[in-house]
Coordinates of C-alpha atoms and ligand atoms in Angstrom, one line a residue:
M176 CA -2.2 26.2 -13.0
N177 CA -0.2 23.0 -14.0
Q178 CA 2.8 24.6 -12.6
K179 CA 1.0 25.1 -9.3
Y180 CA -0.2 21.7 -9.1
K181 CA 3.3 20.4 -9.7
E182 CA 4.3 21.8 -6.3
Y183 CA 2.1 19.0 -4.7
K184 CA 4.8 16.4 -5.6
Y185 CA 3.8 14.1 -2.8
L186 CA 0.5 13.4 -4.3
S187 CA -0.4 10.3 -5.9
I188 CA -4.1 9.5 -6.7
S189 CA -6.2 6.5 -5.3
L190 CA -3.8 3.7 -6.0
N191 CA -5.5 1.2 -3.7
G192 CA -9.1 0.6 -4.8
A193 CA -12.0 2.6 -3.7
F194 CA -10.3 4.6 -1.0
M195 CA -7.7 7.3 -1.6
K196 CA -4.6 8.1 0.3
I197 CA -1.9 10.7 0.3
S198 CA 1.1 9.0 -0.8
L199 CA 4.6 10.3 0.3
L200 CA 6.6 8.4 -2.2
D201 CA 7.2 9.3 -5.8
K202 CA 6.7 6.2 -8.0
I203 CA 9.6 3.6 -7.9
K204 CA 9.9 0.4 -9.7
K205 CA 8.5 -3.1 -9.1
G206 CA 5.1 -4.3 -7.8
P207 CA 3.1 -3.3 -4.8
K208 CA 4.5 -4.3 -1.4
L209 CA 2.5 -4.2 1.8
T210 CA 3.4 -1.7 4.5
L211 CA 3.7 -1.7 8.2
G212 CA 0.5 -0.3 9.6
L213 CA 1.1 2.2 12.5
D214 CA -2.1 3.9 14.2
I215 CA -0.7 6.7 16.3
G216 CA -3.6 7.5 18.6
S217 CA -3.6 10.0 21.5
H218 CA -3.9 7.0 24.0
S219 CA -1.7 4.2 22.3
I220 CA 0.2 3.3 19.3
K221 CA -1.1 0.2 17.5
L222 CA 1.1 -1.7 15.1
V223 CA 0.1 -4.5 12.4
E224 CA 2.1 -6.3 9.9
L225 CA 0.4 -8.5 7.5
A226 CA 1.9 -10.9 4.9
K227 CA 0.2 -11.8 1.6
E228 CA 0.5 -15.2 0.2
K229 CA -1.1 -16.7 -3.0
T230 CA -3.4 -19.6 -2.3
S231 CA -4.1 -20.3 -6.0
E232 CA -3.6 -18.8 -9.3
E233 CA -6.0 -16.1 -8.8
E234 CA -6.4 -15.9 -5.0
S235 CA -4.4 -14.8 -2.1
C236 CA -4.8 -14.5 1.6
Y237 CA -3.3 -12.2 4.4
T238 CA -1.7 -13.5 7.5
I239 CA -1.1 -11.4 10.6
R240 CA 2.7 -11.5 11.2
K241 CA 3.1 -8.9 13.9
V242 CA 0.7 -7.2 16.1
G243 CA 0.9 -5.2 19.2
R244 CA 0.1 -1.9 21.0
I245 CA 1.7 0.3 23.5
I246 CA 0.3 3.1 25.7
L247 CA 1.5 6.7 25.3
P248 CA 2.1 9.0 28.3
E249 CA -0.6 11.6 28.5
D250 CA -0.3 14.6 26.3
T251 CA 2.3 13.1 23.9
V252 CA -0.3 13.3 21.0
V253 CA -3.1 15.7 21.6
D254 CA -6.0 16.5 19.1
G255 CA -4.2 14.5 16.3
S256 CA -1.1 16.6 16.8
I257 CA 2.3 15.4 18.1
V258 CA 3.2 17.5 21.2
V259 CA 6.2 15.7 22.4
Q260 CA 8.2 14.3 19.6
D261 CA 11.0 12.7 21.6
T262 CA 8.6 10.7 23.8
L263 CA 6.7 9.5 20.8
K264 CA 9.9 8.5 19.0
D265 CA 11.3 6.6 22.1
I266 CA 7.8 4.7 22.5
L267 CA 7.9 3.9 18.8
I268 CA 11.4 2.6 19.0
T269 CA 10.5 0.3 22.0
L270 CA 7.5 -1.0 20.1
I271 CA 9.5 -1.8 17.0
K272 CA 12.4 -3.4 19.2
N273 CA 9.6 -5.6 21.0
L274 CA 7.8 -6.8 17.8
K275 CA 10.7 -6.7 15.2
P276 CA 8.5 -6.1 12.1
K277 CA 10.2 -6.9 8.8
Y278 CA 8.8 -3.9 6.7
R279 CA 10.5 -0.7 6.7
Y280 CA 7.8 1.1 4.5
A281 CA 5.2 2.4 6.9
S282 CA 1.7 3.8 6.8
T283 CA 0.0 5.9 9.3
S284 CA -3.0 8.1 9.4
I285 CA -4.5 11.4 10.6
A286 CA -7.9 12.7 11.4
G287 CA -9.8 15.6 12.9
Y288 CA -9.2 19.3 12.4
S289 CA -6.1 18.8 10.1
V290 CA -7.9 17.0 7.4
I291 CA -10.9 17.9 5.4
V292 CA -12.9 15.5 3.5
K293 CA -15.7 16.8 1.3
K294 CA -17.9 15.2 -1.2
I295 CA -18.4 17.6 -4.0
G296 CA -20.4 17.8 -7.2
V297 CA -19.0 19.5 -10.2
P298 CA -20.0 19.7 -14.1
F299 CA -18.8 16.5 -15.7
I300 CA -15.0 16.2 -15.9
E301 CA -12.7 13.6 -17.3
E302 CA -10.6 12.1 -14.5
K303 CA -7.3 13.2 -16.1
E304 CA -8.5 16.8 -16.2
I305 CA -9.5 16.8 -12.4
E306 CA -5.9 16.8 -11.4
E307 CA -5.3 20.0 -13.4
N308 CA -8.5 21.6 -11.9
L309 CA -8.2 20.3 -8.5
I310 CA -6.4 23.1 -6.8
I311 CA -8.8 25.8 -8.0
E312 CA -11.7 23.6 -6.9
A313 CA -10.0 22.8 -3.6
E314 CA -9.7 26.5 -2.9
N315 CA -13.4 26.9 -2.9
Y316 CA -14.0 24.0 -0.2
V317 CA -10.9 24.1 2.1
P318 CA -10.8 26.5 5.1
F319 CA -7.1 26.6 5.0
E320 CA -4.5 28.4 2.8
I321 CA -4.2 26.1 -0.2
E322 CA -0.5 26.3 0.0
D323 CA -0.6 24.8 3.5
V324 CA -2.4 21.6 2.5
Y325 CA -1.8 18.5 0.5
V326 CA -4.8 17.7 -1.7
D327 CA -6.1 14.5 -3.2
F328 CA -9.3 13.3 -4.8
H329 CA -11.3 10.2 -5.6
V330 CA -14.1 10.1 -8.3
I331 CA -17.1 8.5 -6.9
G332 CA -19.2 8.5 -10.0
T333 CA -21.2 10.6 -12.3
S334 CA -24.9 11.6 -12.2
S335 CA -27.3 13.7 -14.3
D336 CA -29.6 16.5 -13.0
E337 CA -33.1 17.2 -14.1
K338 CA -31.8 19.0 -17.3
E339 CA -29.9 15.7 -18.0
K340 CA -26.7 17.6 -17.4
L341 CA -23.9 15.4 -16.3
H342 CA -22.1 16.0 -13.0
S343 CA -19.1 14.2 -11.5
E344 CA -19.2 13.5 -7.9
I345 CA -15.7 13.7 -6.2
F346 CA -14.4 13.1 -2.8
L347 CA -12.0 15.9 -2.0
V348 CA -9.3 15.4 0.7
A349 CA -7.1 18.3 1.9
A350 CA -4.6 17.5 4.9
K351 CA -2.6 20.2 6.5
K352 CA 1.1 20.0 5.3
E353 CA 2.5 20.8 8.7
V354 CA 0.6 17.7 10.4
V355 CA 1.3 15.2 7.5
D356 CA 5.0 16.2 7.7
E357 CA 5.1 16.0 11.4
Y358 CA 3.9 12.3 11.3
A359 CA 6.2 11.5 8.3
N360 CA 9.0 13.0 10.1
V361 CA 8.7 10.8 13.2
L362 CA 8.5 7.7 11.2
Q363 CA 11.6 8.7 9.3
E364 CA 13.5 9.3 12.5
V365 CA 12.9 5.9 14.0
G366 CA 14.3 4.3 11.0
L367 CA 11.1 3.6 8.8
V368 CA 10.3 5.0 5.4
P369 CA 7.0 6.9 5.6
A370 CA 5.1 5.7 2.6
V371 CA 1.4 6.6 3.2
V372 CA -0.4 9.0 5.4
D373 CA -4.0 7.9 5.3
V374 CA -7.1 9.2 6.8
D375 CA -8.6 7.3 9.8
A376 CA -12.0 7.0 8.3
F377 CA -10.7 5.5 5.0
A378 CA -8.3 3.0 7.0
L379 CA -11.4 1.9 8.7
G380 CA -13.2 1.4 5.3
N381 CA -10.3 -0.6 4.0
A382 CA -10.2 -3.0 6.9
F383 CA -14.0 -3.4 6.5
E384 CA -13.7 -4.4 2.9
V385 CA -11.2 -7.1 3.6
S386 CA -13.1 -8.5 6.5
Y387 CA -16.7 -8.1 5.4
G388 CA -16.4 -7.9 1.6
D389 CA -18.9 -5.8 -0.2
P390 CA -22.3 -6.5 1.4
D391 CA -25.4 -5.4 -0.4
E392 CA -26.3 -2.8 2.2
A393 CA -24.8 0.4 3.7
V394 CA -22.9 0.0 7.0
V395 CA -21.9 2.6 9.5
L396 CA -18.4 2.0 10.8
V397 CA -17.7 3.9 14.2
D398 CA -14.2 3.9 15.7
I399 CA -14.4 5.2 19.4
G400 CA -11.0 6.0 20.5
A401 CA -9.8 7.9 23.6
S402 CA -10.2 11.6 22.4
K403 CA -12.3 11.2 19.2
T404 CA -14.7 9.0 17.2
N405 CA -14.5 8.6 13.5
L406 CA -17.7 7.6 11.7
N407 CA -17.7 6.3 8.1
I408 CA -20.7 5.1 6.1
V409 CA -19.8 2.8 3.4
Y410 CA -21.8 1.2 0.6
H411 CA -20.5 -0.9 -2.3
G412 CA -16.9 -0.2 -1.7
T413 CA -17.2 3.6 -1.4
S414 CA -17.3 5.8 1.5
L415 CA -20.7 8.0 1.4
F416 CA -20.3 10.0 4.4
T417 CA -17.6 10.6 7.0
R418 CA -17.7 12.6 10.3
D419 CA -15.1 13.0 13.0
M420 CA -16.6 13.7 16.5
A421 CA -14.8 14.9 19.7
I422 CA -16.1 12.1 21.8
G423 CA -14.2 9.1 23.3
G424 CA -12.9 7.2 26.2
N425 CA -11.2 10.2 27.8
Q426 CA -14.6 11.6 28.7
L427 CA -15.3 8.5 30.9
T428 CA -11.9 8.5 32.6
E429 CA -12.2 12.2 33.4
A430 CA -15.7 12.0 34.7
I431 CA -14.8 9.1 37.0
S432 CA -11.7 10.9 38.2
D433 CA -13.8 14.0 39.0
E434 CA -16.8 12.3 40.6
L435 CA -14.8 9.9 42.7
N436 CA -12.0 12.4 43.3
I437 CA -9.2 10.0 42.2
S438 CA -6.3 10.4 39.6
N439 CA -6.8 10.1 36.0
K440 CA -4.5 6.9 36.1
D441 CA -6.7 5.3 38.9
A442 CA -9.9 6.2 37.0
E443 CA -8.5 4.5 33.8
I444 CA -7.7 1.4 35.9
L445 CA -11.1 1.4 37.4
K446 CA -12.8 1.8 34.1
I447 CA -11.0 -1.0 32.4
Q448 CA -10.5 -3.6 35.3
G449 CA -13.7 -2.8 37.3
T450 CA -13.8 -3.4 40.9
K451 CA -15.3 -5.9 43.5
D452 CA -16.7 -2.9 45.6
Q453 CA -20.3 -3.1 44.5
D454 CA -21.0 0.6 45.7
V455 CA -18.0 2.0 43.6
F456 CA -19.0 -0.3 40.7
N457 CA -22.4 1.2 40.6
K458 CA -21.2 4.7 40.9
V459 CA -18.9 4.0 37.9
Q460 CA -21.7 2.5 35.9
N461 CA -23.9 5.6 36.5
I462 CA -21.2 8.1 35.5
C463 CA -20.4 6.2 32.3
K464 CA -24.1 5.6 31.4
D465 CA -24.7 9.4 30.8
I466 CA -21.7 9.8 28.7
I467 CA -22.3 6.6 26.5
Q468 CA -25.9 8.1 26.2
M469 CA -24.5 11.1 24.7
W470 CA -22.4 9.1 22.4
A471 CA -25.3 7.4 21.1
D472 CA -27.1 10.7 20.5
E473 CA -24.1 11.9 18.6
I474 CA -24.0 8.8 16.4
K475 CA -27.7 8.8 15.8
K476 CA -27.5 12.6 14.8
A477 CA -24.7 11.8 12.2
I478 CA -26.7 8.8 10.7
D479 CA -29.8 11.1 10.5
F480 CA -27.9 13.8 8.9
Y481 CA -26.5 11.4 6.4
K482 CA -30.1 10.1 5.7
K483 CA -31.5 13.5 5.2
G484 CA -28.9 14.3 2.5
N485 CA -29.5 11.0 0.7
E486 CA -32.8 10.1 -1.0
D487 CA -31.7 6.7 -1.9
K488 CA -33.4 4.5 0.7
E489 CA -31.4 1.6 -0.4
A490 CA -28.3 3.3 0.8
Y491 CA -29.8 3.6 4.4
P492 CA -27.7 1.6 6.9
Q493 CA -29.0 -1.5 8.6
H494 CA -25.9 -2.2 10.7
V495 CA -23.5 -0.3 12.9
I496 CA -19.9 -1.8 13.4
I497 CA -17.9 -0.5 16.4
S498 CA -14.2 -0.4 16.9
G499 CA -11.5 1.4 18.8
G500 CA -10.3 0.8 22.3
C501 CA -14.0 1.7 23.7
A502 CA -15.5 -1.0 21.7
L503 CA -13.7 -3.3 24.2
M504 CA -16.2 -2.1 26.9
N505 CA -18.5 -4.7 28.1
D506 CA -22.0 -4.5 26.5
L507 CA -21.3 -1.3 24.7
D508 CA -22.6 -2.9 21.6
K509 CA -25.9 -4.0 23.3
F510 CA -26.4 -0.5 24.8
L511 CA -25.8 1.3 21.5
K512 CA -28.2 -1.4 19.8
K513 CA -31.0 -0.5 22.2
E514 CA -30.5 3.3 22.0
L515 CA -30.0 3.5 18.1
N516 CA -32.6 0.9 17.3
I517 CA -30.4 -0.7 14.7
D518 CA -28.1 -3.8 14.8
V519 CA -24.7 -3.1 16.5
Q520 CA -21.7 -5.4 16.3
Q521 CA -18.1 -5.4 17.3
F522 CA -15.7 -5.1 14.3
N523 CA -13.5 -8.1 13.7
P524 CA -10.8 -6.9 11.5
W525 CA -9.4 -10.5 11.1
K526 CA -12.4 -12.4 9.9
T527 CA -10.7 -13.5 6.6
I528 CA -7.1 -13.0 7.8
K529 CA -5.1 -16.0 9.0
L530 CA -3.2 -15.8 12.3
D531 CA 0.6 -16.6 12.4
E532 CA 0.9 -19.7 14.7
H533 CA 3.4 -17.7 16.9
I534 CA 0.7 -15.4 18.0
N535 CA -1.7 -16.4 20.8
P536 CA -5.2 -16.4 19.3
D537 CA -6.8 -15.3 22.8
Y538 CA -4.6 -12.3 23.0
L539 CA -5.6 -11.4 19.3
N540 CA -9.2 -11.7 20.1
S541 CA -9.0 -9.5 23.2
I542 CA -7.6 -6.8 21.3
A543 CA -9.2 -7.2 17.8
P544 CA -11.6 -4.2 17.7
Q545 CA -8.8 -1.7 18.9
M546 CA -6.6 -2.8 16.0
V547 CA -9.0 -2.1 13.1
I548 CA -7.3 1.2 11.9
A549 CA -3.8 -0.4 12.1
T550 CA -5.1 -3.4 10.1
G551 CA -6.6 -0.9 7.4
L552 CA -3.2 0.9 7.4
A553 CA -1.3 -2.5 7.0
L554 CA -3.4 -3.3 3.8
R555 CA -1.8 -0.1 2.1
T556 CA 0.8 -1.0 -0.5
V557 CA 3.7 1.0 -2.1
D558 CA 5.1 0.4 -5.5
S559 CA 8.7 -0.2 -4.7
Ligands
LIG900 N1 -11.1 -2.9 28.0 C1 -11.4 -1.7 28.0 N2 -12.6 -1.2 28.4 C2 -13.0 0.0 28.4 N3 -12.3 1.0 27.8 C3 -11.1 0.7 27.3 C4 -10.6 -0.8 27.2 N4 -9.4 -0.7 26.5 C5 -9.2 0.5 26.1 N5 -10.1 1.4 26.4 C6 -10.2 2.7 26.2 O1 -10.2 3.0 24.8 C7 -9.4 4.2 24.6 C8 -8.2 3.9 23.7 O2 -8.7 3.6 22.5 P1 -7.9 3.7 21.1 O3 -6.7 2.8 21.3 O4 -8.8 3.3 20.0 O5 -7.6 5.2 21.3 P2 -6.4 6.1 20.3 O6 -6.6 5.5 18.9 O7 -5.3 5.9 21.0 O8 -7.1 7.6 20.6 P3 -7.6 8.5 19.6 O9 -8.0 7.8 18.2 O10 -8.8 9.0 20.2 O11 -6.6 9.5 19.4 C9 -9.0 4.8 26.0 O12 -9.8 5.8 26.5 C10 -9.1 3.5 26.8 O13 -9.3 3.8 28.2
LIG901 MG1 -7.5 6.2 17.2

């Protein structure tokens, strides 16, 4: 069994606080270094580079050194899978040329069907033994051939049942090798060193921790992108529940395009920029309202499902924090607040992060919620 585990040479276990990652690097020397955060979505690529400076003997702070985004042609990345590698590479090269980031080690993330995140309970087991037993355990929970996935874990804690038998609670992550390697390959081919392939939901959690600390309550993080939405309920620095949902901004664009009989491109512009034509404006509002209502229902269902499986009322969330490109929509927070009957705010990933004086603060504020996952990725470090 040990033999079998060694095959997973790219794995290294939860190096960065409470959230795990799949590390693509074997250990090298020296201390941890920040990486370039690259969120490769189906609609756009987002890049964030942070610098860390010591402000005193014990404390340090982050500064945003580089930040930017670039839209991808339709169908370059679909359902979390890279469809047209050459286009993606060209666009990444353009983004890197424009922004000139300093770091070569890069972190990116995956989500959706190619990654399984499961919370499992097993009879108490020492952390070092988990590694040895991981593959056998994983085989029971992963709907893929075990040879086809990278596996990682994070121990959440221990609990005892009514017979006072101790159990270990473990987060198990299995990601399809094919997809992880695909992303790593692209990074390599544009001259970067792929260091970490993270999971969207965990990047969201890490970004939250840096900006909001460790509040004494559970919080629902919801990143609404173009083709999918990642939901992560965090509490005391740990992720308690994650769910990926097939909802996002594409639904709005497609519905506007269908109803008004215009191209997707025109529908996208209409959605983002609006129009002075009151009649068209009202039509767009009506089309969007039904879809956003459905988003609220899906988010509510996920929160209710989490609550059903969790008896600890103290871990019931009081706040929802929204991010992703769709969080830039006017009044989405207010609409969701009314529908979910819970406080909803926009995610500010740079609450505690200083801005480099060369970057226009208005530009940063105008894109902040869309850059959350990229910021979470930029917090990842490598031992290099
Ligand atoms: N100002 C805006 N108003 C409304 N929608 C917006 C705005 N800006 C971006 N969007 C929408 O946000 C979506 C893109 O968000 P994001 O960049 O988070 O997606 P992505 O990460 O590329 O996609 P995914 O994670 O789903 O693969 C698109 O549907 C886009 O139309
Ligand atoms: Mg995204």
